[in-house]
């Protein structure tokens, strides 16, 4: 089945450690995104990528890093520089074409808890 | 400053009645408006969208209305069912031709509870 797979679903990290969240899609979408959701908040954009080997900062990129070496994969690293990393992280993808309406396809999410 | 606002954090509706979820926006350049449904610990799923050139779009029990002059849209669910209980996010998209992609701006969500 086509879709987006995020792993791990739950992750615990000690303060000062970097952690990488995986996101893989087999929808053949060009664009991929990382969002963060906090309680009572909307989804806030961390990073996005329209094409392999290129990515752009979103609204809250500080303390995060990404790579896009393959079309199917867009891993997110939460670094020790991120001051408040405990959150629910969502990966999404979309086709890149005008008229598509901007519909995003989301993964199931990864919950990161910093101890 | 929030460009997409959902002013009601929560809404309770009796099963079988109409649910109306509201959303306001400030940027008149948005191309599309979308509604997403989200269950706890899961990713959002796309529900319905509307182009900025239309004023209504219907899909089964779900209808979205757009009032551009008021910069307001609403999602109607009729009849409401217990399985509709979830958080609903309103989102607005803009197409950036230079970047070749859509950028979505999300509201904070409204938690709908449908009471049996």
mmCIF file of C-alpha atoms in Angstrom:
data_model
loop_
_atom_site.group_PDB
_atom_site.id
_atom_site.type_symbol
_atom_site.label_atom_id
_atom_site.label_comp_id
_atom_site.label_asym_id
_atom_site.label_seq_id
_atom_site.Cartn_x
_atom_site.Cartn_y
_atom_site.Cartn_z
ATOM 1 C CA UNK A 1 0.000 0.000 0.000
ATOM 2 C CA UNK A 2 1.189 3.514 -0.735
ATOM 3 C CA UNK A 3 1.794 5.761 2.201
ATOM 4 C CA UNK A 4 4.149 7.448 4.583
ATOM 5 C CA UNK A 5 5.966 5.538 7.298
ATOM 6 C CA UNK A 6 7.402 7.255 10.325
ATOM 7 C CA UNK A 7 9.585 5.545 12.902
ATOM 8 C CA UNK A 8 9.889 5.170 15.752
ATOM 9 C CA UNK A 9 6.358 5.878 16.948
ATOM 10 C CA UNK A 10 7.590 6.619 20.471
ATOM 11 C CA UNK A 11 11.062 7.768 21.463
ATOM 12 C CA UNK A 12 12.653 8.807 24.712
ATOM 13 C CA UNK A 13 15.806 10.837 24.844
ATOM 14 C CA UNK A 14 18.023 12.210 27.531
ATOM 15 C CA UNK A 15 18.802 15.898 27.523
ATOM 16 C CA UNK A 16 21.842 16.705 25.411
ATOM 17 C CA UNK A 17 21.382 13.807 22.988
ATOM 18 C CA UNK A 18 20.643 14.110 19.321
ATOM 19 C CA UNK A 19 17.910 11.896 17.913
ATOM 20 C CA UNK A 20 16.867 11.146 14.330
ATOM 21 C CA UNK A 21 13.285 10.504 13.246
ATOM 22 C CA UNK A 22 12.767 8.511 10.097
ATOM 23 C CA UNK A 23 10.258 9.298 7.342
ATOM 24 C CA UNK A 24 9.815 7.195 4.219
ATOM 25 C CA UNK A 25 7.182 7.557 1.479
ATOM 26 C CA UNK A 26 6.314 5.402 -1.523
ATOM 27 C CA UNK A 27 3.796 7.809 -3.049
ATOM 28 C CA UNK A 28 6.331 9.149 -5.542
ATOM 29 C CA UNK A 29 5.757 12.651 -4.183
ATOM 30 C CA UNK A 30 8.395 15.273 -4.799
ATOM 31 C CA UNK A 31 7.715 17.421 -1.738
ATOM 32 C CA UNK A 32 8.172 16.342 1.862
ATOM 33 C CA UNK A 33 7.599 18.217 5.101
ATOM 34 C CA UNK A 34 8.186 18.007 8.827
ATOM 35 C CA UNK A 35 5.701 19.526 11.242
ATOM 36 C CA UNK A 36 5.600 19.732 14.981
ATOM 37 C CA UNK A 37 2.423 19.618 17.049
ATOM 38 C CA UNK A 38 2.201 20.756 20.664
ATOM 39 C CA UNK A 39 -0.919 20.511 22.849
ATOM 40 C CA UNK A 40 -3.443 23.194 21.931
ATOM 41 C CA UNK A 41 -1.329 24.291 19.001
ATOM 42 C CA UNK A 42 -1.678 23.919 15.303
ATOM 43 C CA UNK A 43 0.910 22.234 13.139
ATOM 44 C CA UNK A 44 4.059 24.274 12.788
ATOM 45 C CA UNK A 45 6.417 23.760 9.866
ATOM 46 C CA UNK A 46 9.989 22.801 10.721
ATOM 47 C CA UNK A 47 11.567 22.019 7.321
ATOM 48 C CA UNK A 48 10.410 21.160 3.837
ATOM 49 C CA UNK A 49 11.953 19.842 0.664
ATOM 50 C CA UNK A 50 10.675 20.080 -2.910
ATOM 51 C CA UNK A 51 13.395 18.037 -4.516
ATOM 52 C CA UNK A 52 16.266 15.715 -3.711
ATOM 53 C CA UNK A 53 19.326 17.417 -2.226
ATOM 54 C CA UNK A 54 17.411 20.602 -1.504
ATOM 55 C CA UNK A 55 15.466 21.712 1.552
ATOM 56 C CA UNK A 56 14.239 24.935 3.132
ATOM 57 C CA UNK A 57 13.698 26.123 6.679
ATOM 58 C CA UNK A 58 10.165 26.457 7.924
ATOM 59 C CA UNK A 59 8.875 28.618 10.746
ATOM 60 C CA UNK A 60 10.638 26.819 13.615
ATOM 61 C CA UNK A 61 13.824 25.294 12.160
ATOM 62 C CA UNK A 62 16.164 26.211 14.986
ATOM 63 C CA UNK A 63 17.594 23.141 16.713
ATOM 64 C CA UNK A 64 16.616 20.797 13.868
ATOM 65 C CA UNK A 65 18.391 19.470 10.790
ATOM 66 C CA UNK A 66 17.265 17.421 7.787
ATOM 67 C CA UNK A 67 18.645 15.715 4.708
ATOM 68 C CA UNK A 68 17.072 14.659 1.432
ATOM 69 C CA UNK A 69 19.456 12.245 -0.266
ATOM 70 C CA UNK A 70 16.660 10.151 -1.767
ATOM 71 C CA UNK A 71 13.223 11.090 -3.039
ATOM 72 C CA UNK A 72 11.604 8.579 -0.701
ATOM 73 C CA UNK A 73 13.338 9.616 2.507
ATOM 74 C CA UNK A 74 13.387 12.784 4.615
ATOM 75 C CA UNK A 75 14.881 12.155 8.075
ATOM 76 C CA UNK A 76 14.701 14.792 10.803
ATOM 77 C CA UNK A 77 17.395 15.178 13.453
ATOM 78 C CA UNK A 78 16.418 16.853 16.700
ATOM 79 C CA UNK A 79 19.644 18.248 18.073
ATOM 80 C CA UNK A 80 20.629 19.140 21.605
ATOM 81 C CA UNK A 81 20.274 22.783 20.573
ATOM 82 C CA UNK A 82 16.477 22.423 20.421
ATOM 83 C CA UNK A 83 15.348 23.922 23.728
ATOM 84 C CA UNK A 84 11.970 22.239 24.010
ATOM 85 C CA UNK A 85 12.036 19.070 21.909
ATOM 86 C CA UNK A 86 9.241 17.114 23.614
ATOM 87 C CA UNK A 87 6.444 17.090 21.026
ATOM 88 C CA UNK A 88 4.549 15.077 18.426
ATOM 89 C CA UNK A 89 6.359 15.160 15.085
ATOM 90 C CA UNK A 90 4.558 14.672 11.804
ATOM 91 C CA UNK A 91 6.041 13.980 8.400
ATOM 92 C CA UNK A 92 4.038 14.705 5.259
ATOM 93 C CA UNK A 93 4.398 14.615 1.511
ATOM 94 C CA UNK A 94 2.622 16.124 -1.466
ATOM 95 C CA UNK A 95 2.808 16.189 -5.230
ATOM 96 C CA UNK A 96 4.389 19.354 -6.555
ATOM 97 C CA UNK A 97 2.119 20.798 -9.171
ATOM 98 C CA UNK A 98 -0.117 23.836 -9.505
ATOM 99 C CA UNK A 99 -3.781 23.151 -9.000
ATOM 100 C CA UNK A 100 -3.190 20.285 -6.616
ATOM 101 C CA UNK A 101 -4.674 22.354 -3.828
ATOM 102 C CA UNK A 102 -1.908 21.731 -1.381
ATOM 103 C CA UNK A 103 -3.258 18.465 0.028
ATOM 104 C CA UNK A 104 -0.699 16.858 2.289
ATOM 105 C CA UNK A 105 -0.477 13.180 3.106
ATOM 106 C CA UNK A 106 0.660 12.606 6.663
ATOM 107 C CA UNK A 107 2.436 9.800 8.439
ATOM 108 C CA UNK A 108 1.243 8.460 11.772
ATOM 109 C CA UNK A 109 3.610 10.641 13.745
ATOM 110 C CA UNK A 110 6.459 10.163 16.204
ATOM 111 C CA UNK A 111 6.173 11.199 19.822
ATOM 112 C CA UNK A 112 9.466 12.363 21.281
ATOM 113 C CA UNK A 113 9.847 12.740 25.029
ATOM 114 C CA UNK A 114 12.956 14.240 26.551
ATOM 115 C CA UNK A 115 13.672 12.983 30.042
ATOM 116 C CA UNK B 1 0.359 36.814 14.165
ATOM 117 C CA UNK B 2 -1.953 33.950 13.331
ATOM 118 C CA UNK B 3 -3.052 33.944 9.710
ATOM 119 C CA UNK B 4 -5.538 31.102 10.243
ATOM 120 C CA UNK B 5 -7.688 31.141 13.354
ATOM 121 C CA UNK B 6 -10.031 28.596 14.834
ATOM 122 C CA UNK B 7 -11.525 30.439 17.761
ATOM 123 C CA UNK B 8 -13.403 27.530 19.293
ATOM 124 C CA UNK B 9 -11.067 25.030 20.969
ATOM 125 C CA UNK B 10 -13.910 22.568 21.441
ATOM 126 C CA UNK B 11 -17.452 21.782 20.334
ATOM 127 C CA UNK B 12 -19.986 19.235 21.574
ATOM 128 C CA UNK B 13 -22.889 18.094 19.426
ATOM 129 C CA UNK B 14 -25.561 15.454 19.788
ATOM 130 C CA UNK B 15 -25.456 12.520 17.396
ATOM 131 C CA UNK B 16 -27.605 13.156 14.342
ATOM 132 C CA UNK B 17 -27.423 16.935 14.629
ATOM 133 C CA UNK B 18 -25.327 19.335 12.579
ATOM 134 C CA UNK B 19 -21.748 20.177 13.556
ATOM 135 C CA UNK B 20 -20.443 23.536 12.378
ATOM 136 C CA UNK B 21 -16.744 24.250 12.702
ATOM 137 C CA UNK B 22 -15.501 27.732 11.919
ATOM 138 C CA UNK B 23 -12.261 29.186 10.654
ATOM 139 C CA UNK B 24 -11.130 32.748 9.916
ATOM 140 C CA UNK B 25 -8.132 33.880 7.926
ATOM 141 C CA UNK B 26 -6.337 37.139 7.304
ATOM 142 C CA UNK B 27 -4.352 36.600 4.093
ATOM 143 C CA UNK B 28 -6.448 37.170 0.969
ATOM 144 C CA UNK B 29 -3.772 35.492 -1.186
ATOM 145 C CA UNK B 30 -4.551 31.961 -0.064
ATOM 146 C CA UNK B 31 -5.424 29.678 -3.011
ATOM 147 C CA UNK B 32 -7.111 26.772 -1.278
ATOM 148 C CA UNK B 33 -8.602 25.983 2.073
ATOM 149 C CA UNK B 34 -8.507 22.501 3.523
ATOM 150 C CA UNK B 35 -9.916 20.648 6.477
ATOM 151 C CA UNK B 36 -8.045 17.834 8.184
ATOM 152 C CA UNK B 37 -9.308 15.407 10.789
ATOM 153 C CA UNK B 38 -6.998 14.068 13.456
ATOM 154 C CA UNK B 39 -7.404 11.320 16.025
ATOM 155 C CA UNK B 40 -5.088 11.202 19.069
ATOM 156 C CA UNK B 41 -1.586 9.827 18.390
ATOM 157 C CA UNK B 42 -2.265 9.636 14.641
ATOM 158 C CA UNK B 43 -1.411 11.811 11.671
ATOM 159 C CA UNK B 44 -4.072 14.140 10.248
ATOM 160 C CA UNK B 45 -6.117 12.889 7.330
ATOM 161 C CA UNK B 46 -7.434 15.097 4.584
ATOM 162 C CA UNK B 47 -11.170 15.627 4.698
ATOM 163 C CA UNK B 48 -12.280 18.204 2.160
ATOM 164 C CA UNK B 49 -10.979 21.304 0.429
ATOM 165 C CA UNK B 50 -12.264 24.301 -1.439
ATOM 166 C CA UNK B 51 -10.674 26.530 -4.027
ATOM 167 C CA UNK B 52 -10.654 30.241 -3.304
ATOM 168 C CA UNK B 53 -12.760 30.816 -6.426
ATOM 169 C CA UNK B 54 -15.658 28.745 -5.130
ATOM 170 C CA UNK B 55 -18.060 29.299 -2.271
ATOM 171 C CA UNK B 56 -19.183 25.761 -1.545
ATOM 172 C CA UNK B 57 -17.898 22.225 -1.846
ATOM 173 C CA UNK B 58 -19.781 19.157 -0.760
ATOM 174 C CA UNK B 59 -18.655 15.579 -0.181
ATOM 175 C CA UNK B 60 -21.189 13.283 1.395
ATOM 176 C CA UNK B 61 -21.934 14.444 4.931
ATOM 177 C CA UNK B 62 -19.280 17.152 4.741
ATOM 178 C CA UNK B 63 -19.755 20.597 3.222
ATOM 179 C CA UNK B 64 -17.337 23.479 3.321
ATOM 180 C CA UNK B 65 -18.535 27.042 2.791
ATOM 181 C CA UNK B 66 -16.251 29.927 1.928
ATOM 182 C CA UNK B 67 -17.132 33.581 2.437
ATOM 183 C CA UNK B 68 -14.254 35.517 0.896
ATOM 184 C CA UNK B 69 -15.561 38.950 1.798
ATOM 185 C CA UNK B 70 -15.631 37.947 5.452
ATOM 186 C CA UNK B 71 -12.460 35.832 5.163
ATOM 187 C CA UNK B 72 -14.359 33.032 6.817
ATOM 188 C CA UNK B 73 -14.940 29.383 6.111
ATOM 189 C CA UNK B 74 -16.944 26.739 7.856
ATOM 190 C CA UNK B 75 -17.216 22.976 7.814
ATOM 191 C CA UNK B 76 -20.675 21.448 8.204
ATOM 192 C CA UNK B 77 -21.104 17.816 9.160
ATOM 193 C CA UNK B 78 -24.627 16.468 8.762
ATOM 194 C CA UNK B 79 -25.650 14.218 10.399
ATOM 195 C CA UNK B 80 -22.924 14.053 13.027
ATOM 196 C CA UNK B 81 -21.806 10.600 14.122
ATOM 197 C CA UNK B 82 -19.792 9.477 17.163
ATOM 198 C CA UNK B 83 -16.955 8.466 14.825
ATOM 199 C CA UNK B 84 -16.629 12.096 13.816
ATOM 200 C CA UNK B 85 -15.246 12.887 17.264
ATOM 201 C CA UNK B 86 -11.731 14.162 16.582
ATOM 202 C CA UNK B 87 -9.710 17.347 16.296
ATOM 203 C CA UNK B 88 -10.390 19.257 13.094
ATOM 204 C CA UNK B 89 -7.720 21.505 11.644
ATOM 205 C CA UNK B 90 -8.428 24.246 9.165
ATOM 206 C CA UNK B 91 -5.552 24.987 6.781
ATOM 207 C CA UNK B 92 -4.940 27.516 4.038
ATOM 208 C CA UNK B 93 -2.507 27.054 1.199
ATOM 209 C CA UNK B 94 -0.530 29.339 -1.069
ATOM 210 C CA UNK B 95 1.313 28.225 -4.180
ATOM 211 C CA UNK B 96 4.815 29.528 -4.522
ATOM 212 C CA UNK B 97 5.787 29.176 -8.181
ATOM 213 C CA UNK B 98 9.420 29.938 -7.484
ATOM 214 C CA UNK B 99 9.662 27.145 -4.980
ATOM 215 C CA UNK B 100 7.241 25.000 -6.972
ATOM 216 C CA UNK B 101 5.212 23.942 -3.985
ATOM 217 C CA UNK B 102 2.288 24.713 -1.759
ATOM 218 C CA UNK B 103 2.792 26.020 1.719
ATOM 219 C CA UNK B 104 0.092 25.311 4.280
ATOM 220 C CA UNK B 105 -0.763 27.397 7.298
ATOM 221 C CA UNK B 106 -2.761 25.578 9.967
ATOM 222 C CA UNK B 107 -5.166 26.767 12.609
ATOM 223 C CA UNK B 108 -4.893 25.461 16.168
ATOM 224 C CA UNK B 109 -7.723 22.999 15.766
ATOM 225 C CA UNK B 110 -11.205 22.423 17.198
ATOM 226 C CA UNK B 111 -11.949 19.301 19.194
ATOM 227 C CA UNK B 112 -15.348 17.944 18.178
ATOM 228 C CA UNK B 113 -17.181 15.588 20.504
ATOM 229 C CA UNK B 114 -20.290 13.898 19.144
ATOM 230 C CA UNK B 115 -22.421 12.609 21.994
ATOM 231 C CA UNK B 116 -24.425 9.416 21.341
#
